[in-house]
CSV table of C-alpha atoms in Angstrom, one decimal:
chain,number,residue,atom,x,y,z
Q,1,SER,CA,88.9,76.6,73.2
Q,2,GLU,CA,91.7,78.9,74.1
Q,3,PHE,CA,93.5,75.9,75.5
Q,4,PHE,CA,93.8,74.2,72.1
Q,5,ASP,CA,96.4,75.8,69.8
Q,6,ARG,CA,96.3,74.1,66.4
Q,7,GLN,CA,99.5,75.7,65.1
Q,8,TRP,CA,101.4,74.9,68.4
Q,9,TYR,CA,100.2,71.3,68.3
Q,10,LEU,CA,101.4,70.8,64.7
Q,11,MET,CA,104.8,72.5,65.4
Q,12,LYS,CA,105.3,70.4,68.6
Q,13,TYR,CA,104.1,67.1,67.1
Q,14,ARG,CA,105.7,66.9,63.7
Q,15,ASP,CA,104.4,63.3,63.2
Q,16,VAL,CA,100.8,64.7,63.2
Q,17,ALA,CA,101.7,67.5,60.8
Q,18,ASN,CA,103.6,65.2,58.5
Q,19,ALA,CA,100.6,62.7,58.4
Q,20,ARG,CA,98.3,65.7,57.6
Q,21,ILE,CA,96.0,64.7,60.4
Q,22,ASP,CA,93.6,67.3,61.8
Q,23,PRO,CA,95.3,68.3,65.2
Q,24,VAL,CA,92.0,68.5,67.1
Q,25,ALA,CA,90.8,65.1,65.9
Q,26,HIS,CA,94.2,63.6,66.7
Q,27,PHE,CA,94.2,65.0,70.2
Q,28,CYS,CA,90.6,64.0,70.9
Q,29,ARG,CA,91.1,60.4,69.6
Q,30,CYS,CA,94.5,59.5,70.9
Q,31,GLY,CA,96.8,62.5,71.6
Q,32,TRP,CA,95.6,62.9,75.2
Q,33,MET,CA,96.1,59.2,75.9
Q,34,GLU,CA,99.7,59.6,74.6
Q,35,LYS,CA,100.1,62.5,77.1
Q,36,ARG,CA,100.4,65.1,74.4
Q,37,ASN,CA,99.5,68.7,75.3
Q,38,PRO,CA,96.8,70.6,73.4
Q,39,GLY,CA,98.8,73.9,73.7
Q,40,PRO,CA,101.1,75.8,76.0
Q,41,LEU,CA,98.3,76.6,78.4
Q,42,PHE,CA,97.4,73.1,79.4
Q,43,ASP,CA,99.7,70.2,80.5
Q,44,THR,CA,97.8,66.9,80.1
Q,45,THR,CA,100.2,64.8,82.3
Q,46,LEU,CA,100.3,67.3,85.1
Q,47,TYR,CA,96.5,67.7,85.1
Q,48,LEU,CA,96.1,63.9,85.4
Q,49,VAL,CA,98.7,63.8,88.2
Q,50,LYS,CA,97.1,66.6,90.1
Q,51,TYR,CA,93.6,65.2,89.7
Q,52,PRO,CA,93.9,61.4,89.9
Q,53,GLU,CA,90.2,61.0,90.0
Q,54,VAL,CA,90.1,62.3,86.4
Q,55,ALA,CA,92.8,59.8,85.4
Q,56,ALA,CA,90.8,57.0,87.0
Q,57,MET,CA,87.8,58.0,84.9
Q,58,ARG,CA,89.9,57.6,81.7
Q,59,VAL,CA,88.4,60.7,80.1
Q,60,ASN,CA,90.2,63.4,78.0
Q,61,PRO,CA,91.6,65.8,80.6
Q,62,LEU,CA,91.0,68.9,78.5
Q,63,VAL,CA,87.4,67.9,77.9
Q,64,HIS,CA,87.0,67.2,81.6
Q,65,PHE,CA,88.5,70.6,82.5
Q,66,LEU,CA,86.2,72.5,80.0
Q,67,ARG,CA,83.1,70.7,81.3
Q,68,CYS,CA,83.8,70.5,85.0
Q,69,GLY,CA,86.4,73.1,85.9
Q,70,HIS,CA,85.9,76.0,83.6
Q,71,PRO,CA,84.8,78.5,84.8
Q,72,GLY,CA,84.4,78.5,88.5
Q,73,GLY,CA,85.0,74.8,89.2
Q,74,ARG,CA,87.7,73.5,91.5
Q,75,PHE,CA,89.8,72.3,88.6
Q,76,ARG,CA,92.4,74.6,87.2
Q,77,PRO,CA,94.4,74.6,84.0
Q,78,ILE,CA,98.1,73.7,84.4
Q,79,PRO,CA,100.5,75.4,81.9
Q,80,VAL,CA,103.1,73.3,80.1
Q,81,ARG,CA,106.5,73.3,81.9
Q,82,GLY,CA,109.3,75.0,80.2
Q,83,ALA,CA,107.1,77.7,78.6
Q,84,SER,CA,108.5,81.0,79.8
Q,85,ARG,CA,106.1,83.1,81.9
Q,86,ALA,CA,106.2,85.9,79.3
Q,87,SER,CA,105.3,83.6,76.4
Q,88,PHE,CA,102.7,81.8,78.5
Q,89,LEU,CA,101.0,85.2,79.5
Q,90,ALA,CA,101.3,86.6,76.0
Q,91,SER,CA,99.6,83.5,74.6
Q,92,LEU,CA,96.9,83.8,77.3
Q,93,LEU,CA,96.3,87.5,76.5
Q,94,LEU,CA,96.1,86.9,72.7
Q,95,ARG,CA,93.6,84.0,73.1
Q,96,SER,CA,91.4,85.7,75.7
Q,97,GLY,CA,89.5,88.0,73.4
Q,98,LEU,CA,90.1,90.7,76.0
Q,99,PHE,CA,93.4,92.0,74.6
Q,100,ASP,CA,93.2,93.9,71.3
Q,101,ALA,CA,96.7,94.3,69.9
Q,102,GLU,CA,95.7,96.9,67.3
Q,103,TRP,CA,93.7,99.0,69.8
Q,104,TYR,CA,96.4,98.7,72.5
Q,105,ALA,CA,99.1,99.7,70.0
Q,106,ARG,CA,97.2,102.9,69.1
Q,107,TYR,CA,96.7,103.7,72.7
Q,108,ALA,CA,100.4,103.1,73.6
Q,109,CYS,CA,101.7,104.7,70.4
Q,110,ILE,CA,103.7,101.6,69.4
Q,111,GLU,CA,103.7,99.2,66.5
Q,112,PRO,CA,101.1,96.4,66.8
Q,113,LYS,CA,103.8,93.7,66.5
Q,114,ASN,CA,104.4,92.2,69.9
Q,115,ALA,CA,102.0,94.6,71.5
Q,116,GLU,CA,101.1,91.9,74.1
Q,117,LEU,CA,104.7,91.8,75.3
Q,118,HIS,CA,104.8,95.6,75.5
Q,119,TYR,CA,101.6,95.5,77.6
Q,120,LEU,CA,103.1,92.8,79.9
Q,121,SER,CA,106.4,94.6,80.5
Q,122,VAL,CA,105.4,98.3,80.2
Q,123,GLY,CA,101.7,99.0,79.7
Q,124,SER,CA,100.3,97.1,82.6
Q,125,ARG,CA,102.7,99.0,84.9
Q,126,LEU,CA,101.5,102.3,83.5
Q,127,HIS,CA,97.9,101.1,83.8
Q,128,PHE,CA,97.2,101.3,80.1
Q,129,PRO,CA,94.0,99.5,79.2
Q,130,PRO,CA,94.5,96.3,77.2
Q,131,SER,CA,91.5,97.0,75.0
Q,132,ARG,CA,88.1,98.7,75.2
Q,133,LYS,CA,86.6,95.5,76.5
Q,134,PHE,CA,88.5,95.4,79.8
Q,135,ASN,CA,88.9,98.3,82.2
Q,136,SER,CA,91.9,97.5,84.5
Q,137,PRO,CA,91.5,100.4,86.9
Q,138,ARG,CA,87.8,99.5,87.5
Q,139,TYR,CA,88.8,95.8,88.0
Q,140,TRP,CA,91.2,97.0,90.7
Q,141,LEU,CA,88.6,99.1,92.3
Q,142,ALA,CA,86.1,96.2,92.3
Q,143,HIS,CA,88.8,93.8,93.6
Q,144,PRO,CA,91.1,95.7,96.0
Q,145,ASP,CA,92.9,92.5,97.0
Q,146,VAL,CA,94.3,92.3,93.4
Q,147,ALA,CA,95.4,96.0,93.5
Q,148,GLU,CA,97.0,95.3,96.9
Q,149,HIS,CA,99.2,92.6,95.4
Q,150,GLY,CA,100.1,94.8,92.5
Q,151,MET,CA,99.0,92.3,89.9
Q,152,ASP,CA,97.7,93.5,86.5
Q,153,GLY,CA,93.9,93.3,86.4
Q,154,LEU,CA,93.6,91.5,83.1
Q,155,VAL,CA,96.4,89.0,84.0
Q,156,HIS,CA,94.7,88.3,87.3
Q,157,TYR,CA,91.3,87.9,85.7
Q,158,LEU,CA,92.7,85.4,83.1
Q,159,LEU,CA,94.7,83.4,85.6
Q,160,TYR,CA,92.4,83.4,88.6
Q,161,GLY,CA,89.5,85.9,88.5
Q,162,ARG,CA,87.3,84.1,85.9
Q,163,PHE,CA,87.6,80.9,87.8
Q,164,GLU,CA,86.6,82.6,91.0
Q,165,GLY,CA,83.6,84.2,89.4
Q,166,ARG,CA,84.9,87.8,89.5
Q,167,THR,CA,83.5,90.3,87.0
Q,168,TYR,CA,85.0,93.1,84.9
Q,169,GLU,CA,83.8,96.2,83.0
Q,170,ALA,CA,84.5,97.5,79.6
Q,171,LEU,CA,85.9,101.0,79.0
Q,172,LYS,CA,83.4,103.7,78.2
Q,173,ILE,CA,85.5,104.9,75.2
Q,174,THR,CA,85.6,103.1,71.9
Q,175,GLU,CA,88.8,104.6,70.4
Q,176,PRO,CA,92.1,105.3,72.2
Q,177,PRO,CA,92.7,108.9,72.9
Q,178,ARG,CA,94.9,110.7,70.4
Q,179,PHE,CA,98.0,112.3,71.9
Q,180,SER,CA,99.7,115.4,70.6
Q,181,ILE,CA,103.2,116.4,71.6
Q,182,VAL,CA,104.0,120.0,71.8
Q,183,ALA,CA,107.6,121.2,72.0
Q,184,VAL,CA,108.5,124.7,73.2
Q,185,VAL,CA,111.7,126.1,71.9
Q,186,ARG,CA,113.3,129.2,73.4
Q,187,ASN,CA,115.5,131.4,71.4
Q,188,LYS,CA,118.2,133.1,73.4
């Protein structure tokens, strides 16, 4: 699941890493009962507070969310507090399968390192496509309320649209266009 981040879990919970316990097994067996978070995109404690009926059932909140609230159910993931919005969205993009850093970097003529941050700060405002799998302009056309609020199509889809049952289209091209820069020099 995109909501469980093995590396994040091991970095956050050094006791699990030091004991060389499989992070998924630890979270499923006891981590959720200890109110540990599976990754930056899901806050165990806040989920149980927001949905007391889940707490009363004494079930793993992430498993509950994946079975009952994902996608389209009334339950929503709650990101971990303290995670910056940029890092939260970057993590969401990278885990979605709809953002392709290499493809986007070729399109935007940048280095692939931190392409997701470039997309969030620059590319989405210029309506650059995040990958060939997601056509942001078509998403805006299909969902004018998103365009009206000025929210990036992919970010909207990942945060809200997929839970609301909204759809998206892929780009019709497979490779980013190649740009050429021509300079005209006048001699006087």
